Coordinates of C-alpha atoms and ligand atoms in Angstrom, one line a residue:
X286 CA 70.4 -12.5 -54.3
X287 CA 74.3 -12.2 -53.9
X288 CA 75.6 -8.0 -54.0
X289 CA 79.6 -7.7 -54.3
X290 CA 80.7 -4.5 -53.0
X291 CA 84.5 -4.3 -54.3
X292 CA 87.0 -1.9 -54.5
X293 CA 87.4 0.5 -58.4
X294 CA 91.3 1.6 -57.3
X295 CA 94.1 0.2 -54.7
X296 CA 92.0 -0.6 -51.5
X297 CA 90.5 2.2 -49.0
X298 CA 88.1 3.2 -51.0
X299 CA 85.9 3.0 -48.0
X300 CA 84.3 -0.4 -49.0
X301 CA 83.8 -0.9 -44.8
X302 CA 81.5 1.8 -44.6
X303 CA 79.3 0.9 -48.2
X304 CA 79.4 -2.7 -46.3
X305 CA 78.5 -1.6 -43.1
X306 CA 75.9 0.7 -44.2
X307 CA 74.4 -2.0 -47.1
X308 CA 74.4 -4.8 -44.6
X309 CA 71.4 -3.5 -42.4
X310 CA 69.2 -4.8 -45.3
X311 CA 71.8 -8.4 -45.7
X312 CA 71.1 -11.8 -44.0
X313 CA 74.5 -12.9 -44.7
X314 CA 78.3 -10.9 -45.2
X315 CA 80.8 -12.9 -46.9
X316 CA 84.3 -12.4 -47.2
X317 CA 85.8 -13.9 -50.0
X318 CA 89.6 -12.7 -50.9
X319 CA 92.4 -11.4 -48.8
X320 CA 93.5 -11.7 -45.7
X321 CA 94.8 -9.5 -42.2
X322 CA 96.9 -7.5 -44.7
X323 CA 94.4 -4.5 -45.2
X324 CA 91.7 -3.5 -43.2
X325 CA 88.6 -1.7 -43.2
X326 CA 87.3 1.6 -40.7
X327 CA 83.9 1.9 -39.2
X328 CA 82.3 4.3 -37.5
X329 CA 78.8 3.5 -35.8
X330 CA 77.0 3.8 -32.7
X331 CA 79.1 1.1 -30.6
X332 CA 82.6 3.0 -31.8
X333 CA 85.2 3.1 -34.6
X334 CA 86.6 -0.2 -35.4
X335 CA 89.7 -1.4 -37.7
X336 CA 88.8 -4.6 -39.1
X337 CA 90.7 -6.9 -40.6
X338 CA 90.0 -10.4 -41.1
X339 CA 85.9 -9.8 -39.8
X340 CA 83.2 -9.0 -42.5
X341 CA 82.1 -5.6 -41.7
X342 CA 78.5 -6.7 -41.1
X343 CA 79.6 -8.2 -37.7
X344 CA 77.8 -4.6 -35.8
X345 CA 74.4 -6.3 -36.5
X346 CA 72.4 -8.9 -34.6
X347 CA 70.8 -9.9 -38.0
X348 CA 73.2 -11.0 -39.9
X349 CA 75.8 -13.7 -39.9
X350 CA 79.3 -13.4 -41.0
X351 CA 80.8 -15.8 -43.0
X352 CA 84.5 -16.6 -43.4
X353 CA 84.9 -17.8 -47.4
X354 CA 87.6 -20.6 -48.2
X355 CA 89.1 -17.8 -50.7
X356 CA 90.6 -15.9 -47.3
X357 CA 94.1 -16.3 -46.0
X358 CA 92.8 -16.8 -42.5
X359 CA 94.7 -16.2 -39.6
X360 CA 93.3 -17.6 -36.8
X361 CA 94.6 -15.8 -33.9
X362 CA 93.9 -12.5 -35.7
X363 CA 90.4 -13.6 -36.3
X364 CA 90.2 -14.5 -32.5
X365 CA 91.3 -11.2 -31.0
X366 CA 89.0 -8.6 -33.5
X367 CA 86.4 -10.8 -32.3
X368 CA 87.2 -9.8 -28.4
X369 CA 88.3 -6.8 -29.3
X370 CA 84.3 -6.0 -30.4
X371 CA 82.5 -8.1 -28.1
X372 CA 84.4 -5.9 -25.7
X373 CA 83.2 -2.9 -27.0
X374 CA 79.4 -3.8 -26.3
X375 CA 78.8 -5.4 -29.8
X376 CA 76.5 -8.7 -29.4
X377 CA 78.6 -12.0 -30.1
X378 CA 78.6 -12.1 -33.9
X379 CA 76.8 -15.4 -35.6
X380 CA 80.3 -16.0 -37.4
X381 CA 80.7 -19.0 -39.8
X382 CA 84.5 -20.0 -41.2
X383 CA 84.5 -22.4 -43.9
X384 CA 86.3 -25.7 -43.2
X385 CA 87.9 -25.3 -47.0
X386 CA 89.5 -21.6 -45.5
X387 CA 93.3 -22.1 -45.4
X388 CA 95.0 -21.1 -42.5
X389 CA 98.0 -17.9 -42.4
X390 CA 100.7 -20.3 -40.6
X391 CA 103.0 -19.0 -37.8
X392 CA 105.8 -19.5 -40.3
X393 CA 103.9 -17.4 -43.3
X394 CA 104.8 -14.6 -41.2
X395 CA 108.3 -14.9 -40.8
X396 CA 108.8 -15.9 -44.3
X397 CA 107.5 -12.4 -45.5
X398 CA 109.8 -10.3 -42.9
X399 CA 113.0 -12.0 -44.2
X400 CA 112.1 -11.9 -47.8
X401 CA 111.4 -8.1 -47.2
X402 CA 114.9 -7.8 -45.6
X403 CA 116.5 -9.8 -48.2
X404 CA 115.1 -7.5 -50.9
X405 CA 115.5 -4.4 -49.0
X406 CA 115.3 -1.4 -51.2
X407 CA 113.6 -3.4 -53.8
X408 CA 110.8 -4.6 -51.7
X409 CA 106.7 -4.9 -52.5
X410 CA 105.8 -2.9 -49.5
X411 CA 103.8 -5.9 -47.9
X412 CA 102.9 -5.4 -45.1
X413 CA 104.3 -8.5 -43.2
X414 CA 101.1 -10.2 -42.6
X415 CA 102.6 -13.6 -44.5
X416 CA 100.1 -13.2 -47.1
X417 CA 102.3 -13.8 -50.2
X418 CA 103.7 -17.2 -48.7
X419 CA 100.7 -18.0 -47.9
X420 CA 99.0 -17.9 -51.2
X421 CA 102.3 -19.1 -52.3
X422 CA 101.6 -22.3 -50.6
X423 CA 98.7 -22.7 -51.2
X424 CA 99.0 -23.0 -54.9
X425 CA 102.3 -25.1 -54.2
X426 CA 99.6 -27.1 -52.8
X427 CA 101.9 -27.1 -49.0
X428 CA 99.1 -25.1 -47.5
X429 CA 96.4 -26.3 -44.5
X430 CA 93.1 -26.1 -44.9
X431 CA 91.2 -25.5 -41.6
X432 CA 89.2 -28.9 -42.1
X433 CA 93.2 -30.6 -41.5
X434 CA 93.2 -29.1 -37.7
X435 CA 90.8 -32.3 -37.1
X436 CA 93.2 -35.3 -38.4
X437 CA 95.9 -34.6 -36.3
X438 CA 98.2 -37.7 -37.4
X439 CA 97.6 -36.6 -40.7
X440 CA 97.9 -33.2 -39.8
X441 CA 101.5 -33.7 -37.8
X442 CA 103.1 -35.8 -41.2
X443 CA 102.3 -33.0 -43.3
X444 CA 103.7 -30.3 -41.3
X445 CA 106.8 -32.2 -41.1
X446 CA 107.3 -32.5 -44.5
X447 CA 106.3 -29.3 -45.1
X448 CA 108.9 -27.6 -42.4
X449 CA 111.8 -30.2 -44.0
X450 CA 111.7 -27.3 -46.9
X451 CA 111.4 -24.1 -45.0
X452 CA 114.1 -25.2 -43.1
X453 CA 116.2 -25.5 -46.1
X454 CA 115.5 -21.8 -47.4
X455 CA 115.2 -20.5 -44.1
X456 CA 119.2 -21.9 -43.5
X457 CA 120.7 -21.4 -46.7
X458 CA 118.8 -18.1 -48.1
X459 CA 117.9 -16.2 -45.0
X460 CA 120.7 -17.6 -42.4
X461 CA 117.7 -17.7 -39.9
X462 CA 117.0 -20.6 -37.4
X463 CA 114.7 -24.0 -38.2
X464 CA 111.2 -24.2 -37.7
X465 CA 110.4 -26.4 -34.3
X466 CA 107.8 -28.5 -36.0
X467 CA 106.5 -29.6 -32.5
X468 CA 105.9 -26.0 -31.3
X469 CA 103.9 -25.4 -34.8
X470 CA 101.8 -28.3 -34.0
X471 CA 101.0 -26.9 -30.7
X472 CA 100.3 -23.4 -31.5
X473 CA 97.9 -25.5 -34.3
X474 CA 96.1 -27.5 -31.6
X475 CA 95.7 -23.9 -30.4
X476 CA 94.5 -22.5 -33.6
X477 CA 91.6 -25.4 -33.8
X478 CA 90.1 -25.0 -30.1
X479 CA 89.2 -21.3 -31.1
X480 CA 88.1 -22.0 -34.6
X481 CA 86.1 -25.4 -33.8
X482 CA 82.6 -23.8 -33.1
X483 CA 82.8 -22.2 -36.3
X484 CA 83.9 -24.5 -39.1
X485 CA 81.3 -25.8 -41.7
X486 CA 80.7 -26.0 -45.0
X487 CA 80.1 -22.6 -45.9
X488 CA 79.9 -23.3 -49.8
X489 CA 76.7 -25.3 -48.5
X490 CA 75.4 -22.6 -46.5
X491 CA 75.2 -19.9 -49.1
X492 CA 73.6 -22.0 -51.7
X493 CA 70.9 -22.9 -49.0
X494 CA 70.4 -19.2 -48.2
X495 CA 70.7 -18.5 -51.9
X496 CA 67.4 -21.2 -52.3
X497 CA 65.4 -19.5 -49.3
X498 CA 66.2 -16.0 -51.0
X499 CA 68.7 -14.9 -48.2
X500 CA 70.1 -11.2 -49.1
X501 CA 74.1 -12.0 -49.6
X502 CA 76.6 -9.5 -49.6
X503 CA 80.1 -10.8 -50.9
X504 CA 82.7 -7.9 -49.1
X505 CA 86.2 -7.7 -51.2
X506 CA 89.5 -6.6 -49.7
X507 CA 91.9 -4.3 -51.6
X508 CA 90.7 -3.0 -55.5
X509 CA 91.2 -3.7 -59.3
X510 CA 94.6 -2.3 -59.2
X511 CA 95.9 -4.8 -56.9
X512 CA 94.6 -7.6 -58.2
X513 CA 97.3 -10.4 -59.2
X514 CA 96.2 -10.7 -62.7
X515 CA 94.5 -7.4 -63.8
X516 CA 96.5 -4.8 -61.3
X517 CA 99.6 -3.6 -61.9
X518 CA 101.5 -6.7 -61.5
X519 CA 104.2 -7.5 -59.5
X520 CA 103.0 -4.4 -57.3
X521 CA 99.7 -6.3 -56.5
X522 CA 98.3 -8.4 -53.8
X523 CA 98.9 -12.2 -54.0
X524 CA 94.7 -12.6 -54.5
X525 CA 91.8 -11.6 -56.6
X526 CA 90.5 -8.8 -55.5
X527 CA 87.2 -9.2 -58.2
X528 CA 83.8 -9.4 -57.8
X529 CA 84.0 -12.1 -60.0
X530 CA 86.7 -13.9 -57.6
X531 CA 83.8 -14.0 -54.9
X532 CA 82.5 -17.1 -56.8
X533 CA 85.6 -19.2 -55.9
X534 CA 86.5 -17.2 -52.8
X535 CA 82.8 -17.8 -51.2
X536 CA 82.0 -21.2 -53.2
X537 CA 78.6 -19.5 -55.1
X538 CA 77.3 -19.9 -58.6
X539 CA 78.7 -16.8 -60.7
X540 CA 75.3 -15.9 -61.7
X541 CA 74.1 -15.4 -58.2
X542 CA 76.3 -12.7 -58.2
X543 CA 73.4 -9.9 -59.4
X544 CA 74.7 -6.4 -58.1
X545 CA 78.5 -5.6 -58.0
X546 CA 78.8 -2.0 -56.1
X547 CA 82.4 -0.7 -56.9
X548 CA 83.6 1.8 -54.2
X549 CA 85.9 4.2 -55.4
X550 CA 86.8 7.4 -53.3
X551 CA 87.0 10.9 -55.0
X552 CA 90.6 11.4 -54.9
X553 CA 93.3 8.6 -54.7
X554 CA 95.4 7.1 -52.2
X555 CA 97.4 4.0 -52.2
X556 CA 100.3 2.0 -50.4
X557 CA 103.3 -0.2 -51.0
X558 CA 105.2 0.7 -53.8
X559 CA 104.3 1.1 -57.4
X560 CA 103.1 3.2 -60.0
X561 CA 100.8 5.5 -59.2
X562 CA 99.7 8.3 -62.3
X563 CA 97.8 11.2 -60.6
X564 CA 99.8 11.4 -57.2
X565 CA 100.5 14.5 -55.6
X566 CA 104.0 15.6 -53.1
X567 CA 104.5 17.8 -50.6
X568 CA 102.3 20.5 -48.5
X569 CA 100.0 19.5 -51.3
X570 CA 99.9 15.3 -50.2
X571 CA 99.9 16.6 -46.6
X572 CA 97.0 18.3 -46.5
X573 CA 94.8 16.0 -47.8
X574 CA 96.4 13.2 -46.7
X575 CA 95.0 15.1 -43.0
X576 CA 91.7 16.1 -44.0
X577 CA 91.3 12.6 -46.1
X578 CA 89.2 9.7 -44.7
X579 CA 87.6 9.6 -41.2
X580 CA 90.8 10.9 -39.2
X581 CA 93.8 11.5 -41.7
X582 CA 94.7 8.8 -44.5
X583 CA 97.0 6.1 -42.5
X584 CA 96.7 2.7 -43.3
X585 CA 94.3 0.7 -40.6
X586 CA 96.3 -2.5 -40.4
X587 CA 99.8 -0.5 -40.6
X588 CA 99.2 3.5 -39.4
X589 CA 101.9 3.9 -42.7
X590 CA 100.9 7.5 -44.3
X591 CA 99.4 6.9 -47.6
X592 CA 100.6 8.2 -50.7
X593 CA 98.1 10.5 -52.2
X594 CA 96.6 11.6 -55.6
X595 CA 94.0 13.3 -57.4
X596 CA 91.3 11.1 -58.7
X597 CA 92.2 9.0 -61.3
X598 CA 89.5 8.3 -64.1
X599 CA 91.4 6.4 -66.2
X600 CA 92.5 3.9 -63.7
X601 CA 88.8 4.2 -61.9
X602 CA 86.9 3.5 -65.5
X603 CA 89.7 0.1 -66.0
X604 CA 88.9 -0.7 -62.3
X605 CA 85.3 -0.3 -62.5
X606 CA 85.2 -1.8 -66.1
X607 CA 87.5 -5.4 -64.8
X608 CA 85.1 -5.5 -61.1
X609 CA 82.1 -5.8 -64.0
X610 CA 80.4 -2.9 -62.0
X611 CA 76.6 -2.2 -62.1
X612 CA 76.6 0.8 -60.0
X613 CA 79.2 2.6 -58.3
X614 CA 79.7 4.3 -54.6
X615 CA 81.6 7.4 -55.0
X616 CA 82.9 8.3 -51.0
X617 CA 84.6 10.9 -48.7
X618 CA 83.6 13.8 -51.3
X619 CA 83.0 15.5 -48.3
X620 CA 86.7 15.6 -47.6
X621 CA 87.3 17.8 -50.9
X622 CA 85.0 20.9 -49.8
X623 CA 88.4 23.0 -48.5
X624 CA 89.7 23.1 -52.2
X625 CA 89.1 26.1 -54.4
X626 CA 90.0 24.0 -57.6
X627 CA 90.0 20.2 -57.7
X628 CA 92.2 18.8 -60.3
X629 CA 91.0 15.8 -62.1
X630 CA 93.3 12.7 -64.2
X631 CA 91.9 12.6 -67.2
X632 CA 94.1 10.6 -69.3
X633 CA 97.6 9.2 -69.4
X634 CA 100.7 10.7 -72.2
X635 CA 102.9 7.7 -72.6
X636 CA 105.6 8.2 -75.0
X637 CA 104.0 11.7 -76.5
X638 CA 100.9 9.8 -76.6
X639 CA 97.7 10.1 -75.0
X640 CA 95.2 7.6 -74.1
X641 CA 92.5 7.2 -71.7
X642 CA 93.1 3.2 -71.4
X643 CA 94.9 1.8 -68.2
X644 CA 98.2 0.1 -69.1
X645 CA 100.1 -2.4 -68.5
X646 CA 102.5 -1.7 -65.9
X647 CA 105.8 -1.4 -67.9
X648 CA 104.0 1.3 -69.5
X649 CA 102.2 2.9 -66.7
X650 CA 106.0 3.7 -65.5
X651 CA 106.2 6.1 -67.9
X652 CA 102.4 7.6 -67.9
X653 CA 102.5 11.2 -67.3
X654 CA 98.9 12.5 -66.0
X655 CA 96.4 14.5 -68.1
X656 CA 95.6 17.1 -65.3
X657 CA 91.4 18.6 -66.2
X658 CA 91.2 21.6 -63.5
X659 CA 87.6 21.5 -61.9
X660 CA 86.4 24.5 -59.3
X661 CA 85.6 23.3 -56.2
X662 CA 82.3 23.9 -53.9
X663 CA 84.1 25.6 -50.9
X664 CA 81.7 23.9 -48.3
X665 CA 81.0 21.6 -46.1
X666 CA 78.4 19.0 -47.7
X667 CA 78.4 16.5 -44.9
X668 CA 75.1 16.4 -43.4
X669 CA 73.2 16.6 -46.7
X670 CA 70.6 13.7 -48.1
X671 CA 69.3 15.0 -51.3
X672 CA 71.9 14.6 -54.1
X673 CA 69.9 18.1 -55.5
X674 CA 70.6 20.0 -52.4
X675 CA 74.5 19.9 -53.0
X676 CA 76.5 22.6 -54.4
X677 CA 76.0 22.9 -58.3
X678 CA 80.2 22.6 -58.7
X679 CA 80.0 19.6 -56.3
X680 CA 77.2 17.8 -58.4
X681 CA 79.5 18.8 -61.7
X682 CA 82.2 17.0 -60.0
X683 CA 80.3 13.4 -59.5
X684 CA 78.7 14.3 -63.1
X685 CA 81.7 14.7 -64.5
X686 CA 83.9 11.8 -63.0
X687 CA 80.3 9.5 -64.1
X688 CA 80.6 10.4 -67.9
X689 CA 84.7 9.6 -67.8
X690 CA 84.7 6.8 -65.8
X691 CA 81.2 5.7 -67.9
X692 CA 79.4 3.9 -64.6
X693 CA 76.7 5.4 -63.1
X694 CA 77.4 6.5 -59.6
X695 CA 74.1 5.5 -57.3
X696 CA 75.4 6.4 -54.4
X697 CA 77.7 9.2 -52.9
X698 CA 78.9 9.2 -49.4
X699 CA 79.4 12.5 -47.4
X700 CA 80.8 11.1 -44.5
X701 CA 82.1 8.1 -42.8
X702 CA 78.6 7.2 -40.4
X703 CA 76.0 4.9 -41.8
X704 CA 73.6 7.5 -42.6
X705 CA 75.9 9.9 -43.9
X706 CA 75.2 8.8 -47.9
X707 CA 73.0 10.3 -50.5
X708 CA 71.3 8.0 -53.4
X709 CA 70.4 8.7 -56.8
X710 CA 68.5 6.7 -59.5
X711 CA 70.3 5.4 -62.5
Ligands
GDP181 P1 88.1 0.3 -47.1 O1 89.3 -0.6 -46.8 O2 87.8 0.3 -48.5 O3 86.9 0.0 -46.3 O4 88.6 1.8 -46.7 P2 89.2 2.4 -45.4 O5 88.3 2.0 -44.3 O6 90.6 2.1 -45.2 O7 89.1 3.9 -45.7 C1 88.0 4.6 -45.7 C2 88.1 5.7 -44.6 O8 87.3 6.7 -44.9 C3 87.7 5.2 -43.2 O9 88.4 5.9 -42.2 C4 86.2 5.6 -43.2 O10 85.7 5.8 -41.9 C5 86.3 6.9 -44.0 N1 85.1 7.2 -44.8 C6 84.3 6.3 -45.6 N2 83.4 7.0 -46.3 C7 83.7 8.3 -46.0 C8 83.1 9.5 -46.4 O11 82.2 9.6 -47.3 N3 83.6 10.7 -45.9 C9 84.6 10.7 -45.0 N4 85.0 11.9 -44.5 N5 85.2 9.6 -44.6 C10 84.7 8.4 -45.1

């Protein structure tokens, strides 16, 4: 049975915690989408970890990890969260990185920090991890795949053929130096002695498992929002970020795919640029930007302060809706407990009109929130299990946010641990 646990809104919902947490019960953690561009925060017994590139089921000795061809993988990345928790007392995690997997290149990199500069004011807000060139590529159909690390005559023509057009745009639009195509293959030759244990077919793997009735939990990056077709395009992420992507990314039968938790936190937060409806400035921002998350609301791959909003349900019932979600986590509604009065989005006015649909983005530009003012519980709710035991406002707040969004919310989180999460029954 394959579970996708995806994001409802723009990434940090705290999808790493539902993972971490839902993956005691999982044989298997996939990721499917994405690459080192966002990352996920854990808190359990062996420390707090920012992970990246990982799946977040890597704290347990149960389950193996599995690298889907739909990442951007970048290989050195990979190699040092991998250190970085086996030196924090984790056991070696059973990792698996598909041989279909095409690899970030050293150059992907670059390519993203001049474009950035060359836009300047007008930039995405990536976050310089060479993800857009390297989906770019990949599509261009100039991209590696790791299985080409192993035909290394084959490997060296294609890179030079490759570098013969970087070094064109890289001269005459960014007026920075060549590529050394020698010193690519090297750092390559590099790339494949750390990622050689690991490489199989992973497509193979799964649909094994999937026969033996192996628990499978596909782990998305990022939310609906970003997603390149569905988000608010161009202020998106250059992959799929749907549970329905997790197919293709992890090379599993659609149908296989029987659960799909969406995360979505009770307030909002986002980053890069874009439109963003419900979000709040000033001393306003500040404080819950401090309060928010496990620690303050920072970005885990970039420590950038994110922008920060009240919760959105028209965005979150469009997020939940395109992820094709059949339960959803509702998180760090723990964080909310200092507010006397939580305002709620309840719908957009876009030219003098109101609607509770998500827009396209030209549109959304001009969306001016629908404000619903709820009371708040005043308390602290972490530490709680029984979804009756919370504050009455508190339970009106979930119920509430359930009947706009129209998802049922199974689970809520109180805190970032493991155990800190209450269930309820659909
Ligand atoms: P992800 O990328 O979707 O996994 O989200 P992030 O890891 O960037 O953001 C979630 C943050 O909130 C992390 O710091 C988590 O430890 C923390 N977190 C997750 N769930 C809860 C919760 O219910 N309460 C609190 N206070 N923090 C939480």
């Amino acid at each position: 049975m394959i579970k996708a646990i995806v994001g409802a809104n723009w990434g940090d919902e705290g999808k790493g915690k539902i993972t971490d947490m839902l993956a005691e019960e999982a044989d298997i953690i996939v990721r499917f989408q994405g690459g080192a561009n966002a990352g996920h925060t854990i808190v359990n017994n062996y420390g707090k970890f920012a992970l990246h590139t990982l799946p977040s089921g890597v704290f347990y000795n149960h389950t193996t990890s599995v690298i889907g061809n739909g990442v951007a993988l970048n290989i050195p990345v990979l190699f040092k969260e991998l250190q970085d928790v086996v030196s924090k007392g984790v056991p070696m995690p059973k990792l698996l990185v598909s041989d279909r997997a095409q690899m970030v290149m050293p150059y992907h990199i670059l390519f993203d920090q001049y474009e950035e500069e060359r836009l300047a004011g007008k930039s995405f807000g990536s976050t310089k991890s060479g993800i857009a060139p390297f989906y770019s590529d990949k599509y261009a159909k100039t991209g590696f795949q790791v299985q080409e690390l192993f035909d290394e005559a084959a490997l060296k023509e294609k890179l030079n053929s490759v570098c013969t057009v970087k070094n064109v745009l890289l001269e005459h639009l960014y007026h920075k130096p060549a590529l050394d195509t020698e010193e690519i293959f090297k750092e390559l030759m590099e790339y494949k002695k750390m990622v050689e244990p690991f490489v199989c077919d992973t497509s193979l793997f799964l649909w094994d498992a999937i026969k033996e009735g192996k628990q499978i939990l596909l782990e998305g990056q990022l939310g609906t929002l970003k997603d390149t077709d569905h988000g608010i395009y161009p202020m998106v992420t250059s992959s799929s970020t749907l549970a329905a992507y997790g197919a293709i990314g992890a090379g599993v039968p659609p149908y296989e795919i029987k659960e799909i938790v969406t995360v979505s936190k009770a307030y909002s937060s986002a980053v890069g640029a874009g439109a963003f409806v419900s979000e709040i400035f000033g001393e306003e921002a500040d404080e819950l930007r401090r309060r928010g998350g496990d620690g303050g609301e920072y970005g885990a791959t970039t420590g950038r302060p994110r922008r920060m909003g009240w919760y959105d349900c028209v965005a979150s019932k469009y997020g939940c809706r395109l992820q094709g979600t059949t339960q959803v986590a509702f998180t760090v509604l723990d964080v909310l407990g200092y507010l006397e009065e939580i305002p709620v989005c309840v719908g957009y006015e876009i030219d003098g009109k109101i609607t509770t649909e998500f827009p396209t983005t030209t549109q959304l530009e001009k969306a001016k929130p629908i404000l619903k003012v709820l009371p708040g519980w005043e308390s602290d709710i972490r530490g709680i299990k029984n979804y009756e035991e919370l504050p009455e406002n508190c339970r009106k707040y979930v119920e509430f946010i359930e009947k706009q969004i129209g998802f049922p919310i199974t689970m809520v989180s109180n805190g970032p641990g493991r155990e800190d999460i209450i269930y309820r029954s659909r």
